[in-house]
């Protein structure tokens, strides 16, 4: 008996001739979008924008899209990254604008560069977070931060699919402190006060820089550490926004732009 040889679905994949790195956001209600939901929305945007995608080889070719360190569901972000492979050359800024127009408001593509350097994921050394604690007095939060930072190790528990895991939340924290009340910075506090303009309640806002480690330490793990060391327990769930992720400047405790190397490597003009 002769067996028929299976062939791949559709035409053979076109080679990758250009790669583009994109920065996108998850804002407002779209912070509740799961990573899988975003993947589906992004692939629809690629089709609507007629992006000449390169595809993987095999029996079921897929568009060449790779995601880097996506934020958890329910967390807002100003700094999510992905990379796409193209079968034809495109201007990165025009491509960014087309994709942004094809995505819902809140999932916004805000930056695009042509890939010119390797090891992008390795550059994502840390994340900077803004953690909003509704109903918490700033003085109380400041005292809790001081106690947390004074510890050499703060063990917290997290339930995973393999059971409860215990790990150190303090070691991954590169910087932690209070943000001064302001309107411009997205803190929604009344000028010169620590009151939330939406509710009139006290509101403490933390700036947190966490190194990317294994196991990954998330903002909710640090909040668990603040509860363990200082009994800080916000009356409502914290609102968390990732402001940046990229290389970590250990001296200043700041996170820098991971796309800067690609921009610097672009030919003049």
mmCIF file of N, CA and C in Angstrom, residues 201-251:
data_model
loop_
_atom_site.group_PDB
_atom_site.id
_atom_site.type_symbol
_atom_site.label_atom_id
_atom_site.label_comp_id
_atom_site.label_asym_id
_atom_site.label_seq_id
_atom_site.Cartn_x
_atom_site.Cartn_y
_atom_site.Cartn_z
ATOM 1 N N UNK A 201 -11.522 60.106 49.057
ATOM 2 C CA UNK A 201 -10.844 59.309 50.076
ATOM 3 C C UNK A 201 -9.333 59.496 49.973
ATOM 4 N N UNK A 202 -8.612 59.158 51.048
ATOM 5 C CA UNK A 202 -7.144 59.216 50.951
ATOM 6 C C UNK A 202 -6.639 58.251 49.890
ATOM 7 N N UNK A 203 -5.489 58.558 49.331
ATOM 8 C CA UNK A 203 -4.940 57.727 48.261
ATOM 9 C C UNK A 203 -3.426 57.817 48.286
ATOM 10 N N UNK A 204 -2.764 56.680 48.463
ATOM 11 C CA UNK A 204 -1.311 56.618 48.393
ATOM 12 C C UNK A 204 -0.921 55.972 47.076
ATOM 13 N N UNK A 205 0.115 56.508 46.442
ATOM 14 C CA UNK A 205 0.564 55.985 45.152
ATOM 15 C C UNK A 205 2.034 55.633 45.264
ATOM 16 N N UNK A 206 2.368 54.400 44.915
ATOM 17 C CA UNK A 206 3.727 53.908 45.027
ATOM 18 C C UNK A 206 4.364 53.785 43.650
ATOM 19 N N UNK A 207 5.644 54.107 43.573
ATOM 20 C CA UNK A 207 6.462 53.803 42.397
ATOM 21 C C UNK A 207 7.340 52.614 42.765
ATOM 22 N N UNK A 208 7.241 51.572 41.964
ATOM 23 C CA UNK A 208 7.916 50.314 42.264
ATOM 24 C C UNK A 208 8.727 49.870 41.055
ATOM 25 N N UNK A 209 10.000 49.547 41.266
ATOM 26 C CA UNK A 209 10.842 48.979 40.218
ATOM 27 C C UNK A 209 11.254 47.586 40.655
ATOM 28 N N UNK A 210 10.905 46.594 39.832
ATOM 29 C CA UNK A 210 11.156 45.195 40.168
ATOM 30 C C UNK A 210 12.027 44.566 39.097
ATOM 31 N N UNK A 211 13.092 43.899 39.522
ATOM 32 C CA UNK A 211 13.930 43.146 38.586
ATOM 33 C C UNK A 211 13.167 41.926 38.088
ATOM 34 N N UNK A 212 13.379 41.594 36.822
ATOM 35 C CA UNK A 212 12.797 40.379 36.277
ATOM 36 C C UNK A 212 13.663 39.204 36.711
ATOM 37 N N UNK A 213 13.107 38.343 37.531
ATOM 38 C CA UNK A 213 13.857 37.228 38.089
ATOM 39 C C UNK A 213 13.029 35.960 37.957
ATOM 40 N N UNK A 214 13.589 34.868 38.412
ATOM 41 C CA UNK A 214 12.876 33.591 38.456
ATOM 42 C C UNK A 214 12.877 33.101 39.900
ATOM 43 N N UNK A 215 11.705 32.921 40.531
ATOM 44 C CA UNK A 215 10.382 33.182 39.959
ATOM 45 C C UNK A 215 10.110 34.683 39.826
ATOM 46 N N UNK A 216 9.235 35.035 38.886
ATOM 47 C CA UNK A 216 8.905 36.433 38.646
ATOM 48 C C UNK A 216 8.201 37.018 39.863
ATOM 49 N N UNK A 217 8.643 38.188 40.303
ATOM 50 C CA UNK A 217 8.003 38.906 41.405
ATOM 51 C C UNK A 217 7.106 39.983 40.814
ATOM 52 N N UNK A 218 5.827 39.928 41.147
ATOM 53 C CA UNK A 218 4.847 40.855 40.589
ATOM 54 C C UNK A 218 4.463 41.902 41.635
ATOM 55 N N UNK A 219 3.807 42.992 41.228
ATOM 56 C CA UNK A 219 3.396 43.995 42.207
ATOM 57 C C UNK A 219 2.529 43.430 43.329
ATOM 58 N N UNK A 220 1.653 42.474 43.036
ATOM 59 C CA UNK A 220 0.817 41.923 44.110
ATOM 60 C C UNK A 220 1.655 41.138 45.120
ATOM 61 N N UNK A 221 2.810 40.600 44.682
ATOM 62 C CA UNK A 221 3.702 39.932 45.630
ATOM 63 C C UNK A 221 4.324 40.956 46.579
ATOM 64 N N UNK A 222 4.694 42.117 46.049
ATOM 65 C CA UNK A 222 5.247 43.170 46.903
ATOM 66 C C UNK A 222 4.179 43.674 47.866
ATOM 67 N N UNK A 223 2.934 43.791 47.409
ATOM 68 C CA UNK A 223 1.853 44.186 48.314
ATOM 69 C C UNK A 223 1.660 43.150 49.415
ATOM 70 N N UNK A 224 1.801 41.875 49.079
ATOM 71 C CA UNK A 224 1.743 40.830 50.113
ATOM 72 C C UNK A 224 2.884 41.013 51.106
ATOM 73 N N UNK A 225 4.071 41.411 50.610
ATOM 74 C CA UNK A 225 5.197 41.669 51.491
ATOM 75 C C UNK A 225 4.959 42.863 52.400
ATOM 76 N N UNK A 226 4.321 43.919 51.891
ATOM 77 C CA UNK A 226 3.982 45.073 52.716
ATOM 78 C C UNK A 226 2.965 44.694 53.797
ATOM 79 N N UNK A 227 2.064 43.808 53.451
ATOM 80 C CA UNK A 227 1.099 43.340 54.447
ATOM 81 C C UNK A 227 1.786 42.496 55.527
ATOM 82 N N UNK A 228 2.755 41.669 55.096
ATOM 83 C CA UNK A 228 3.441 40.795 56.046
ATOM 84 C C UNK A 228 4.359 41.567 56.985
ATOM 85 N N UNK A 229 5.034 42.605 56.474
ATOM 86 C CA UNK A 229 6.009 43.331 57.293
ATOM 87 C C UNK A 229 5.404 44.498 58.061
ATOM 88 N N UNK A 230 4.310 45.087 57.550
ATOM 89 C CA UNK A 230 3.775 46.312 58.161
ATOM 90 C C UNK A 230 2.268 46.294 58.308
ATOM 91 N N UNK A 231 1.643 45.169 58.021
ATOM 92 C CA UNK A 231 0.187 45.038 58.144
ATOM 93 C C UNK A 231 -0.548 46.077 57.294
ATOM 94 N N UNK A 232 0.022 46.398 56.120
ATOM 95 C CA UNK A 232 -0.636 47.339 55.207
ATOM 96 C C UNK A 232 -1.655 46.564 54.374
ATOM 97 N N UNK A 233 -2.945 46.891 54.548
ATOM 98 C CA UNK A 233 -4.011 46.159 53.856
ATOM 99 C C UNK A 233 -4.993 47.156 53.258
ATOM 100 N N UNK A 234 -4.814 47.536 51.982
ATOM 101 C CA UNK A 234 -5.750 48.467 51.343
ATOM 102 C C UNK A 234 -7.173 47.927 51.381
ATOM 103 N N UNK A 235 -8.171 48.815 51.597
ATOM 104 C CA UNK A 235 -9.566 48.353 51.669
ATOM 105 C C UNK A 235 -10.138 47.905 50.328
ATOM 106 N N UNK A 236 -9.524 48.315 49.231
ATOM 107 C CA UNK A 236 -9.972 47.904 47.894
ATOM 108 C C UNK A 236 -8.752 47.431 47.120
ATOM 109 N N UNK A 237 -8.931 46.605 46.089
ATOM 110 C CA UNK A 237 -7.782 46.137 45.313
ATOM 111 C C UNK A 237 -6.984 47.287 44.711
ATOM 112 N N UNK A 238 -5.687 47.127 44.688
ATOM 113 C CA UNK A 238 -4.812 48.152 44.129
ATOM 114 C C UNK A 238 -4.982 48.240 42.619
ATOM 115 N N UNK A 239 -4.832 49.450 42.071
ATOM 116 C CA UNK A 239 -4.782 49.649 40.628
ATOM 117 C C UNK A 239 -3.315 49.715 40.215
ATOM 118 N N UNK A 240 -2.924 48.842 39.306
ATOM 119 C CA UNK A 240 -1.511 48.707 38.952
ATOM 120 C C UNK A 240 -1.322 49.015 37.471
ATOM 121 N N UNK A 241 -0.318 49.825 37.175
ATOM 122 C CA UNK A 241 0.032 50.164 35.790
ATOM 123 C C UNK A 241 1.531 49.980 35.588
ATOM 124 N N UNK A 242 1.900 49.240 34.549
ATOM 125 C CA UNK A 242 3.314 49.154 34.188
ATOM 126 C C UNK A 242 3.649 50.384 33.342
ATOM 127 N N UNK A 243 4.612 51.173 33.801
ATOM 128 C CA UNK A 243 5.020 52.376 33.086
ATOM 129 C C UNK A 243 6.133 52.102 32.096
ATOM 130 N N UNK A 244 7.010 51.150 32.420
ATOM 131 C CA UNK A 244 8.158 50.882 31.557
ATOM 132 C C UNK A 244 8.703 49.508 31.865
ATOM 133 N N UNK A 245 9.369 48.915 30.890
ATOM 134 C CA UNK A 245 10.204 47.748 31.131
ATOM 135 C C UNK A 245 11.383 47.821 30.169
ATOM 136 N N UNK A 246 12.531 47.405 30.664
ATOM 137 C CA UNK A 246 13.735 47.504 29.850
ATOM 138 C C UNK A 246 14.980 47.370 30.693
ATOM 139 N N UNK A 247 16.123 47.877 30.185
ATOM 140 C CA UNK A 247 17.369 47.819 30.949
ATOM 141 C C UNK A 247 17.245 48.586 32.259
ATOM 142 N N UNK A 248 17.893 48.067 33.311
ATOM 143 C CA UNK A 248 17.826 48.680 34.636
ATOM 144 C C UNK A 248 19.128 49.413 34.932
ATOM 145 N N UNK A 249 19.004 50.700 35.272
ATOM 146 C CA UNK A 249 20.125 51.471 35.781
ATOM 147 C C UNK A 249 20.138 51.287 37.298
ATOM 148 N N UNK A 250 21.024 50.429 37.792
ATOM 149 C CA UNK A 250 21.037 50.083 39.211
ATOM 150 C C UNK A 250 21.327 51.295 40.091
ATOM 151 N N UNK A 251 22.159 52.198 39.606
ATOM 152 C CA UNK A 251 22.548 53.348 40.428
ATOM 153 C C UNK A 251 21.369 54.270 40.708
#
